[in-house]
Amino acid sequence: TQLLEQSPQFLSIQEGENLTVYCNSSSVFSSLQWYRQEPGEGPVLLVTVVTGGEVKKLKRLTFQFGDARKDSSLHITAAQPGDTGLYLCAGIIYGGSQGNLIFGKGTKLSVKP
Amino acid sequence: NAGVTQTPKFQVLKTGQSMTLQCAQDMNHEYMSWYRQDPGMGLRLIHYSVGAGITDQGEVPNGYNVSRSTTEDFPLRLLSAAPSQTSVYFCASSYSWVNTGELFFGEGSRLTVL
């Protein structure tokens, strides 16, 4: 059973378009993180959200944690080729610790010039 | 800054061979972990450690051993490699295992078992 479902699995868009990636679960999470991974490298943390309903912005990226802390979304405005990569959400189930951090399968984003 | 260093970057093994993937961090992090990444499967936790002398199993521990004799090092051992262990392995560390801290990843070790 995949506790964190990410959608879509693949996304190919043109430069300048907007997009949203989703991370959903039936479990409650104490926190959710988003990572970006480029080919041949390890994932790099983009953001951590810990409060239900929380919205965080990182330049053109907007992250939201659902009110019930079961889901999260990542919205990119005016995507650029440099946004290309694998986006992973990761969460710690409520009451757990880092040893209980689980990852979604990822959304592979390709932004064409 | 070195961060998390993994060696080797690439390795080819024959079925039944043993090897050790090395991981070292220079950030004095308490928490260290090993993940494997397979196409369509995401990152899956193999083993983790919350401090020197303390290790625990993750989601997919079978076929792998770990030890944590120092804060800096967390090697992953494959005692008898199998083709199912062909994967990209990532070591990651974090300042604390209790709070949701940033996981710092190494660049990965690509292992092929023939």
XYZ file of N, CA and C in Angstrom:
681
model
N 0.852 -1.199 0.000
C 0.000 0.000 0.000
C 0.882 1.242 0.000
N 0.643 2.105 -0.997
C 1.411 3.339 -1.098
C 0.718 4.383 -0.234
N 1.389 4.836 0.826
C 0.760 5.761 1.740
C 0.665 7.167 1.180
N 1.608 7.523 0.312
C 1.620 8.847 -0.297
C 1.495 8.692 -1.803
N 0.378 9.134 -2.342
C 0.122 9.032 -3.768
C 0.406 10.375 -4.423
N 1.274 10.373 -5.420
C 1.570 11.600 -6.144
C 0.951 11.540 -7.533
N 0.447 12.691 -7.968
C -0.102 12.770 -9.315
C 0.160 14.157 -9.884
N 0.343 14.256 -11.199
C 0.496 13.113 -12.096
C 1.870 12.485 -11.945
N 2.057 11.328 -12.557
C 3.347 10.650 -12.496
C 4.340 11.343 -13.426
N 3.838 11.771 -14.596
C 4.668 12.459 -15.584
C 3.942 13.716 -16.042
N 4.721 14.753 -16.346
C 4.137 16.003 -16.810
C 5.133 16.653 -17.767
N 4.663 16.921 -18.992
C 5.513 17.575 -19.969
C 4.799 18.835 -20.447
N 5.398 19.989 -20.216
C 4.745 21.251 -20.540
C 5.709 22.174 -21.247
N 5.155 23.272 -21.800
C 5.965 24.287 -22.450
C 6.357 25.366 -21.432
N 7.489 25.963 -21.684
C 7.949 27.084 -20.866
C 6.856 28.147 -20.769
N 6.650 28.647 -19.559
C 5.651 29.699 -19.356
C 4.306 29.192 -18.835
N 4.061 27.898 -18.956
C 2.797 27.342 -18.472
C 2.824 27.198 -16.947
N 1.637 27.108 -16.372
C 1.488 26.844 -14.943
C 1.172 25.370 -14.740
N 1.494 24.839 -13.562
C 1.199 23.442 -13.279
C 1.022 23.241 -11.787
N 0.296 22.165 -11.460
C 0.113 21.776 -10.057
C 0.370 20.287 -9.923
N 1.120 19.936 -8.906
C 1.428 18.543 -8.578
C 0.799 18.248 -7.223
N 0.228 17.048 -7.097
C -0.509 16.712 -5.892
C 0.125 15.538 -5.140
N -0.056 15.576 -3.831
C 0.452 14.521 -2.948
C -0.679 14.211 -1.968
N -1.233 13.001 -2.053
C -2.423 12.682 -1.272
C -2.240 11.424 -0.438
N -2.958 11.382 0.677
C -2.905 10.215 1.550
C -4.197 10.104 2.336
N -4.464 8.921 2.848
C -5.595 8.738 3.756
C -5.126 8.867 5.209
N -3.808 9.012 5.396
C -3.237 9.149 6.736
C -2.971 10.612 7.064
N -2.954 10.906 8.350
C -2.621 12.252 8.817
C -1.109 12.333 9.027
N -0.504 13.402 8.561
C 0.934 13.596 8.675
C 1.242 14.756 9.611
N 2.293 14.592 10.399
C 2.719 15.682 11.266
C 3.440 16.754 10.451
N 3.991 16.360 9.315
C 4.656 17.314 8.438
C 4.817 16.700 7.054
N 4.970 17.568 6.073
C 5.212 17.116 4.711
C 6.352 17.931 4.133
N 7.178 17.264 3.367
C 8.283 17.941 2.713
C 8.191 17.713 1.206
N 8.741 18.655 0.456
C 8.890 18.514 -0.977
C 10.376 18.595 -1.323
N 10.802 17.641 -2.134
C 12.180 17.598 -2.614
C 12.180 17.650 -4.137
N 13.268 18.167 -4.706
C 13.473 18.103 -6.152
C 14.766 17.334 -6.410
N 14.702 16.432 -7.382
C 15.860 15.617 -7.710
C 16.180 15.770 -9.189
N 17.424 16.092 -9.483
C 17.873 16.191 -10.863
C 18.637 14.923 -11.216
N 18.691 14.583 -12.508
C 19.332 13.321 -12.924
C 20.757 13.196 -12.400
N 21.078 12.035 -11.813
C 22.426 11.778 -11.320
C 22.743 12.413 -9.984
N 21.742 13.002 -9.351
C 21.986 13.658 -8.063
C 20.985 13.178 -7.019
N 21.282 13.497 -5.758
C 20.343 13.186 -4.701
C 19.268 14.255 -4.591
N 18.142 13.927 -3.962
C 17.076 14.920 -3.775
C 17.561 16.083 -2.907
N 16.982 17.254 -3.168
C 17.297 18.451 -2.402
C 15.999 19.027 -1.870
N 15.998 19.360 -0.584
C 14.787 19.872 0.047
C 14.380 21.235 -0.521
N 13.076 21.347 -0.840
C 12.518 22.629 -1.267
C 11.807 23.317 -0.104
N 10.981 22.554 0.626
C 10.176 23.166 1.682
C 9.677 22.098 2.642
N 9.379 22.528 3.865
C 8.702 21.699 4.865
C 7.457 22.453 5.323
N 6.316 21.786 5.343
C 5.086 22.369 5.871
C 4.637 21.539 7.056
N 4.226 22.224 8.115
C 3.898 21.500 9.352
C 2.507 21.815 9.894
N 1.904 22.913 9.463
C 0.605 23.332 10.008
C -0.477 23.144 8.956
N -1.619 22.541 9.348
C -2.737 22.368 8.430
C -3.152 23.698 7.831
N -3.302 23.734 6.499
C -3.688 24.970 5.830
C -2.521 25.886 5.491
N -1.329 25.509 5.894
C -0.149 26.361 5.681
C 0.177 26.507 4.198
N 0.535 27.718 3.814
C 0.976 28.006 2.450
C 2.361 28.632 2.520
N 3.279 28.084 1.734
C 4.627 28.650 1.673
C 4.987 28.927 0.218
N 5.700 30.023 0.017
C 6.101 30.402 -1.339
C 7.614 30.451 -1.438
N 8.099 29.928 -2.552
C 9.527 29.937 -2.841
C 9.655 30.413 -4.281
N 9.803 31.718 -4.460
C 9.844 32.331 -5.782
C 8.593 31.958 -6.562
N 8.680 31.204 -7.631
C 7.511 30.852 -8.452
C 6.819 29.568 -7.969
N 7.289 28.995 -6.883
C 6.711 27.760 -6.364
C 5.865 28.071 -5.135
N 4.644 27.526 -5.110
C 3.741 27.701 -3.973
C 3.365 26.324 -3.451
N 3.568 26.129 -2.165
C 3.291 24.854 -1.512
C 2.149 25.042 -0.533
N 1.259 24.056 -0.502
C 0.141 24.129 0.432
C -0.013 22.789 1.139
N -0.281 22.854 2.432
C -0.565 21.678 3.246
C -2.062 21.686 3.508
N -2.745 20.586 3.271
C -4.181 20.527 3.442
C -4.606 20.773 4.881
N -5.824 21.273 5.034
C -6.342 21.584 6.377
C -6.302 20.369 7.294
N -6.597 19.200 6.747
C -6.633 17.972 7.544
C -5.272 17.291 7.623
N -4.276 17.890 7.020
C -2.884 17.379 7.011
C -2.793 15.983 6.404
N -3.617 15.756 5.364
C -3.549 14.488 4.644
C -3.053 14.675 3.218
N -2.880 15.924 2.787
C -2.508 16.143 1.408
C -1.729 17.446 1.267
N -1.053 17.561 0.141
C -0.275 18.757 -0.129
C -0.226 18.969 -1.631
N 0.005 20.207 -2.028
C 0.139 20.510 -3.450
C 1.315 21.434 -3.674
N 1.857 21.340 -4.869
C 2.956 22.201 -5.310
C 2.514 22.850 -6.619
N 2.449 24.160 -6.638
C 2.053 24.897 -7.834
C 3.248 25.688 -8.345
N 3.523 25.543 -9.632
C 4.603 26.313 -10.251
C 3.991 27.279 -11.262
N 4.317 28.526 -11.123
C 3.840 29.574 -12.029
C 4.903 29.867 -13.080
N 4.481 29.956 -14.307
C 5.387 30.290 -15.419
C 6.625 29.406 -15.404
N 6.407 28.114 -15.599
C 7.499 27.140 -15.506
C 8.630 27.468 -16.478
N 9.843 27.148 -16.034
C 11.036 27.369 -16.833
C 11.784 26.043 -17.012
N 12.606 25.919 -18.053
C 13.355 24.662 -18.254
C 14.156 24.244 -17.019
N 14.600 25.196 -16.240
C 15.351 24.891 -15.024
C 14.523 24.216 -13.948
N 13.192 24.200 -14.114
C 12.311 23.518 -13.158
C 12.235 22.020 -13.447
N 12.778 21.601 -14.569
C 12.756 20.185 -14.940
C 13.411 19.340 -13.866
N 12.739 18.229 -13.526
C 13.286 17.336 -12.516
C 12.212 16.435 -11.949
N 12.600 15.636 -10.966
C 11.674 14.744 -10.285
C 11.286 15.395 -8.960
N 10.001 15.603 -8.752
C 9.500 16.232 -7.532
C 8.932 15.151 -6.624
N 9.455 15.100 -5.420
C 9.082 14.075 -4.457
C 8.457 14.705 -3.231
N 7.325 14.162 -2.799
C 6.808 14.579 -1.506
C 7.182 13.497 -0.494
N 7.358 13.911 0.734
C 7.749 12.989 1.798
C 7.081 13.443 3.085
N 6.624 12.478 3.870
C 5.924 12.857 5.075
C 6.210 11.935 6.240
N 6.060 12.497 7.421
C 6.159 11.720 8.647
C 4.744 11.568 9.192
N 4.322 10.298 9.330
C 2.979 10.061 9.858
C 2.898 10.588 11.277
N 1.756 11.129 11.624
C 1.539 11.731 12.928
C 1.962 10.784 14.042
N 2.849 11.277 14.911
C 3.346 10.471 16.019
C 4.652 9.765 15.716
N 5.111 9.855 14.476
C 6.339 9.182 14.075
C 7.548 10.086 14.162
N 8.670 9.576 13.680
C 9.913 10.344 13.680
C 10.572 10.178 12.315
N 11.805 10.671 12.192
C 12.484 10.604 10.903
C 12.559 9.185 10.373
N 12.625 8.208 11.260
C 12.671 6.826 10.810
C 11.379 6.381 10.164
N 10.347 7.197 10.313
C 9.060 6.889 9.698
C 8.759 7.775 8.508
N 9.789 8.456 8.004
C 9.599 9.327 6.839
C 9.370 8.462 5.613
N 8.289 8.704 4.898
C 7.993 7.940 3.691
C 7.903 8.885 2.505
N 8.290 8.368 1.354
C 8.298 9.150 0.125
C 7.205 8.687 -0.823
N 6.661 9.637 -1.560
C 5.827 9.299 -2.695
C 6.704 8.847 -3.843
N 6.066 8.351 -4.932
C 6.842 7.834 -6.058
C 7.383 8.946 -6.952
N 6.883 10.151 -6.775
C 7.443 11.262 -7.528
C 6.658 11.656 -8.751
N 6.827 12.909 -9.159
C 6.279 13.448 -10.415
C 7.453 13.913 -11.250
N 7.590 13.331 -12.432
C 8.684 13.703 -13.320
C 8.220 14.827 -14.233
N 8.811 16.012 -14.035
C 8.409 17.207 -14.779
C 9.441 17.528 -15.851
N 8.949 17.771 -17.057
C 9.807 18.205 -18.151
C 9.249 19.517 -18.694
N 10.052 20.559 -18.678
C 9.636 21.857 -19.188
C 10.443 22.154 -20.444
N 9.722 22.242 -21.567
C 10.395 22.441 -22.855
C 10.477 23.925 -23.200
N 11.631 24.347 -23.738
C 11.787 25.770 -24.078
C 10.879 26.172 -25.233
N 32.178 22.684 1.202
C 31.562 21.802 2.185
C 31.268 20.450 1.564
N 31.736 19.356 2.220
C 31.555 18.039 1.636
C 30.116 17.575 1.783
N 29.497 17.748 2.966
C 28.126 17.273 3.165
C 28.109 15.771 3.363
N 27.345 15.061 2.509
C 27.239 13.611 2.550
C 28.001 13.042 1.356
N 28.972 12.200 1.641
C 29.811 11.622 0.591
C 29.579 10.133 0.500
N 29.258 9.663 -0.700
C 29.049 8.244 -0.936
C 30.106 7.704 -1.884
N 30.581 6.497 -1.610
C 31.466 5.803 -2.535
C 31.130 4.317 -2.546
N 31.271 3.624 -3.687
C 31.606 4.193 -4.988
C 30.377 4.799 -5.650
N 30.542 5.500 -6.749
C 29.422 6.056 -7.501
C 28.792 4.991 -8.395
N 29.602 4.079 -8.880
C 29.127 3.004 -9.734
C 29.803 1.697 -9.317
N 29.054 0.588 -9.389
C 29.613 -0.718 -9.057
C 28.837 -1.796 -9.791
N 29.570 -2.758 -10.344
C 28.949 -3.930 -10.967
C 29.407 -5.150 -10.182
N 28.449 -5.948 -9.755
C 28.737 -7.155 -8.985
C 28.161 -8.369 -9.692
N 28.707 -9.515 -9.364
C 28.099 -10.767 -9.797
C 27.249 -11.304 -8.649
N 26.229 -12.047 -8.992
C 25.370 -12.651 -7.976
C 26.222 -13.412 -6.967
N 25.947 -13.169 -5.675
C 26.663 -13.871 -4.621
C 27.848 -13.109 -4.056
N 28.324 -12.103 -4.779
C 29.441 -11.313 -4.267
C 28.974 -10.399 -3.143
N 29.936 -9.982 -2.339
C 29.618 -9.047 -1.257
C 30.312 -7.728 -1.515
N 29.768 -6.683 -0.943
C 30.410 -5.377 -1.046
C 29.838 -4.433 0.008
N 30.542 -3.340 0.209
C 30.102 -2.315 1.156
C 30.010 -0.974 0.453
N 28.869 -0.325 0.605
C 28.708 1.051 0.146
C 29.053 1.957 1.320
N 29.949 2.899 1.054
C 30.396 3.782 2.127
C 29.601 5.079 2.133
N 29.352 5.586 3.330
C 28.687 6.878 3.489
C 29.329 7.625 4.643
N 29.682 8.863 4.405
C 30.268 9.694 5.450
C 29.653 11.078 5.386
N 29.394 11.653 6.568
C 28.891 13.044 6.629
C 29.752 13.834 7.606
N 29.935 15.103 7.279
C 30.813 15.955 8.089
C 30.033 17.080 8.765
N 28.724 16.861 8.986
C 27.863 17.886 9.553
C 27.488 17.579 11.005
N 28.086 16.537 11.578
C 27.791 16.115 12.948
C 26.303 15.783 13.122
N 25.733 15.175 12.092
C 24.315 14.833 12.137
C 24.079 13.577 12.957
N 23.005 13.619 13.715
C 22.602 12.514 14.575
C 22.005 11.365 13.752
N 21.191 11.721 12.782
C 20.401 10.742 12.037
C 21.046 10.455 10.690
N 21.184 9.165 10.364
C 21.660 8.765 9.037
C 20.802 7.620 8.541
N 20.684 7.527 7.226
C 19.792 6.521 6.657
C 20.261 6.108 5.272
N 19.784 4.944 4.847
C 20.024 4.448 3.502
C 18.689 4.209 2.817
N 18.587 4.693 1.562
C 17.413 4.474 0.736
C 17.858 3.791 -0.548
N 16.922 3.078 -1.142
C 17.125 2.630 -2.512
C 16.048 3.245 -3.392
N 16.423 3.555 -4.618
C 15.486 4.188 -5.545
C 15.399 3.343 -6.805
N 14.216 2.859 -7.074
C 13.958 2.034 -8.249
C 12.901 2.712 -9.104
N 12.957 2.525 -10.423
C 11.964 3.161 -11.305
C 10.546 2.804 -10.897
N 9.712 3.814 -10.752
C 8.313 3.584 -10.416
C 8.059 3.216 -8.970
N 9.123 3.165 -8.151
C 8.937 2.745 -6.748
C 9.250 3.867 -5.769
N 9.814 4.928 -6.225
C 10.175 6.009 -5.304
C 11.367 5.628 -4.437
N 11.533 6.337 -3.353
C 12.620 6.084 -2.401
C 12.097 5.208 -1.271
N 12.787 4.118 -1.005
C 12.367 3.222 0.064
C 13.488 3.082 1.089
N 13.120 3.204 2.353
C 14.087 3.197 3.451
C 14.570 1.772 3.727
N 15.899 1.608 3.783
C 16.478 0.287 4.033
C 16.798 0.122 5.522
N 17.672 0.964 6.018
C 18.060 0.995 7.427
C 18.292 2.449 7.824
N 18.209 2.703 9.132
C 18.527 4.024 9.610
C 19.189 3.943 10.973
N 19.780 5.060 11.387
C 20.490 5.125 12.669
C 20.214 6.474 13.311
N 19.932 6.460 14.599
C 19.658 7.709 15.312
C 20.862 8.149 16.146
N 21.973 7.433 16.025
C 23.191 7.818 16.719
C 24.179 6.665 16.687
N 25.410 6.948 17.082
C 26.446 5.912 17.085
C 26.006 4.743 17.950
N 26.134 3.548 17.396
C 25.783 2.328 18.115
C 24.324 1.937 18.039
N 23.504 2.758 17.366
C 22.057 2.494 17.301
C 21.618 2.421 15.843
N 21.055 1.271 15.448
C 20.525 1.143 14.096
C 19.157 0.477 14.155
N 18.382 0.657 13.099
C 17.063 0.041 13.044
C 16.701 -0.212 11.599
N 15.733 -1.118 11.406
C 15.326 -1.489 10.062
C 14.297 -0.527 9.516
N 14.355 -0.339 8.201
C 13.345 0.437 7.518
C 12.350 -0.471 6.830
N 11.874 -0.026 5.679
C 10.825 -0.745 4.949
C 11.346 -1.990 4.240
N 12.587 -1.933 3.713
C 13.116 -3.037 2.900
C 14.512 -3.453 3.371
N 14.656 -4.027 4.580
C 15.980 -4.303 5.140
C 16.631 -5.610 4.699
N 15.837 -6.538 4.143
C 16.369 -7.874 3.867
C 17.506 -7.848 2.853
N 18.613 -8.532 3.211
C 19.770 -8.601 2.320
C 20.805 -7.528 2.583
N 20.534 -6.672 3.547
C 21.428 -5.551 3.866
C 21.755 -5.517 5.364
N 23.007 -5.161 5.661
C 23.417 -4.944 7.045
C 24.021 -3.558 7.177
N 23.883 -2.983 8.367
C 24.496 -1.680 8.639
C 25.118 -1.702 10.029
N 25.980 -0.743 10.258
C 26.542 -0.505 11.586
C 26.849 0.981 11.687
N 26.933 1.483 12.899
C 27.234 2.917 13.098
C 28.205 3.010 14.277
N 29.477 2.875 13.966
C 30.488 2.920 15.023
C 30.904 4.352 15.355
N 30.719 5.268 14.419
C 31.030 6.681 14.657
C 29.858 7.530 14.193
N 29.826 8.769 14.625
C 28.773 9.687 14.171
C 28.870 9.930 12.670
N 30.096 9.926 12.139
C 30.315 10.329 10.756
C 29.974 9.266 9.713
N 30.165 7.991 10.046
C 30.124 6.935 9.031
C 28.955 5.978 9.214
N 28.383 5.560 8.085
C 27.234 4.644 8.128
C 27.299 3.742 6.895
N 28.124 2.716 6.919
C 28.263 1.838 5.753
C 27.103 0.866 5.602
N 26.811 0.540 4.344
C 25.758 -0.419 4.010
C 26.411 -1.644 3.374
N 26.165 -2.807 3.946
C 26.802 -4.037 3.456
C 25.794 -4.939 2.761
N 26.201 -5.426 1.603
C 25.452 -6.467 0.910
C 26.273 -7.741 1.060
N 25.743 -8.718 1.759
C 26.516 -9.911 2.079
C 26.582 -10.893 0.916
N 25.489 -11.003 0.170
C 25.434 -11.918 -0.969
C 24.499 -11.286 -1.998
N 25.085 -10.526 -2.915
C 24.289 -9.715 -3.824
C 23.369 -10.561 -4.711
N 22.175 -10.004 -4.955
C 21.190 -10.634 -5.829
C 20.766 -9.630 -6.890
N 20.339 -10.096 -8.064
C 19.903 -9.167 -9.119
C 18.819 -8.203 -8.649
N 17.985 -8.629 -7.685
C 16.925 -7.754 -7.166
C 17.494 -6.549 -6.405
N 18.768 -6.590 -6.102
C 19.393 -5.468 -5.412
C 20.006 -4.443 -6.379
N 19.824 -4.675 -7.660
C 20.205 -3.672 -8.653
C 19.352 -2.432 -8.429
N 19.998 -1.308 -8.173
C 19.263 -0.106 -7.795
C 20.232 1.060 -7.669
N 19.676 2.229 -7.404
C 20.493 3.385 -7.019
C 20.295 3.589 -5.523
N 21.387 3.638 -4.810
C 21.346 3.750 -3.355
C 21.740 5.155 -2.912
N 20.942 5.705 -2.006
C 21.222 7.032 -1.476
C 21.385 6.968 0.036
N 22.427 7.623 0.492
C 22.622 7.836 1.922
C 22.128 9.239 2.241
N 21.495 9.400 3.390
C 20.977 10.715 3.773
C 21.196 10.933 5.260
N 21.353 12.177 5.649
C 21.539 12.489 7.065
C 20.708 13.692 7.441
N 20.445 13.797 8.749
C 19.659 14.914 9.264
C 20.154 15.258 10.655
N 20.000 16.531 11.022
C 20.491 16.981 12.327
C 19.811 16.226 13.469
N 18.503 16.022 13.337
C 17.759 15.384 14.430
C 16.830 14.324 13.885
N 16.643 13.257 14.623
C 15.732 12.215 14.191
C 14.333 12.426 14.760
N 14.191 13.358 15.682
C 12.903 13.576 16.323
C 12.064 14.576 15.542
N 12.684 15.689 15.215
C 11.955 16.730 14.506
C 12.098 16.569 13.005
N 11.230 17.209 12.283
C 11.289 17.125 10.829
C 12.349 18.072 10.310
N 13.540 17.556 10.238
C 14.629 18.365 9.714
C 14.871 18.073 8.255
N 15.720 18.846 7.658
C 16.073 18.639 6.259
C 16.936 17.393 6.145
N 16.592 16.538 5.195
C 17.426 15.395 4.874
C 18.438 15.830 3.827
N 19.705 15.608 4.100
C 20.767 15.897 3.139
C 21.182 14.583 2.495
N 21.106 14.532 1.185
C 21.399 13.302 0.453
C 22.782 13.351 -0.181
N 23.379 12.173 -0.296
C 24.566 12.028 -1.120
C 24.166 11.983 -2.584
N 25.169 11.833 -3.463
C 24.901 11.836 -4.898
C 24.432 10.496 -5.417
N 24.466 9.474 -4.586
C 23.968 8.174 -4.999
C 25.065 7.222 -5.435
N 24.770 5.925 -5.284
C 25.665 4.856 -5.749
C 24.827 3.926 -6.612
N 25.224 3.824 -7.896
C 24.455 2.990 -8.825
C 25.054 1.598 -8.828
N 24.269 0.620 -8.394
C 24.733 -0.766 -8.279
C 24.000 -1.656 -9.276
N 24.771 -2.434 -10.017
C 24.207 -3.422 -10.930
C 24.690 -4.796 -10.500
N 23.736 -5.712 -10.311
C 24.087 -7.086 -9.948
C 23.721 -8.008 -11.105
N 24.711 -8.669 -11.655
C 24.497 -9.523 -12.835
C 24.200 -10.961 -12.422
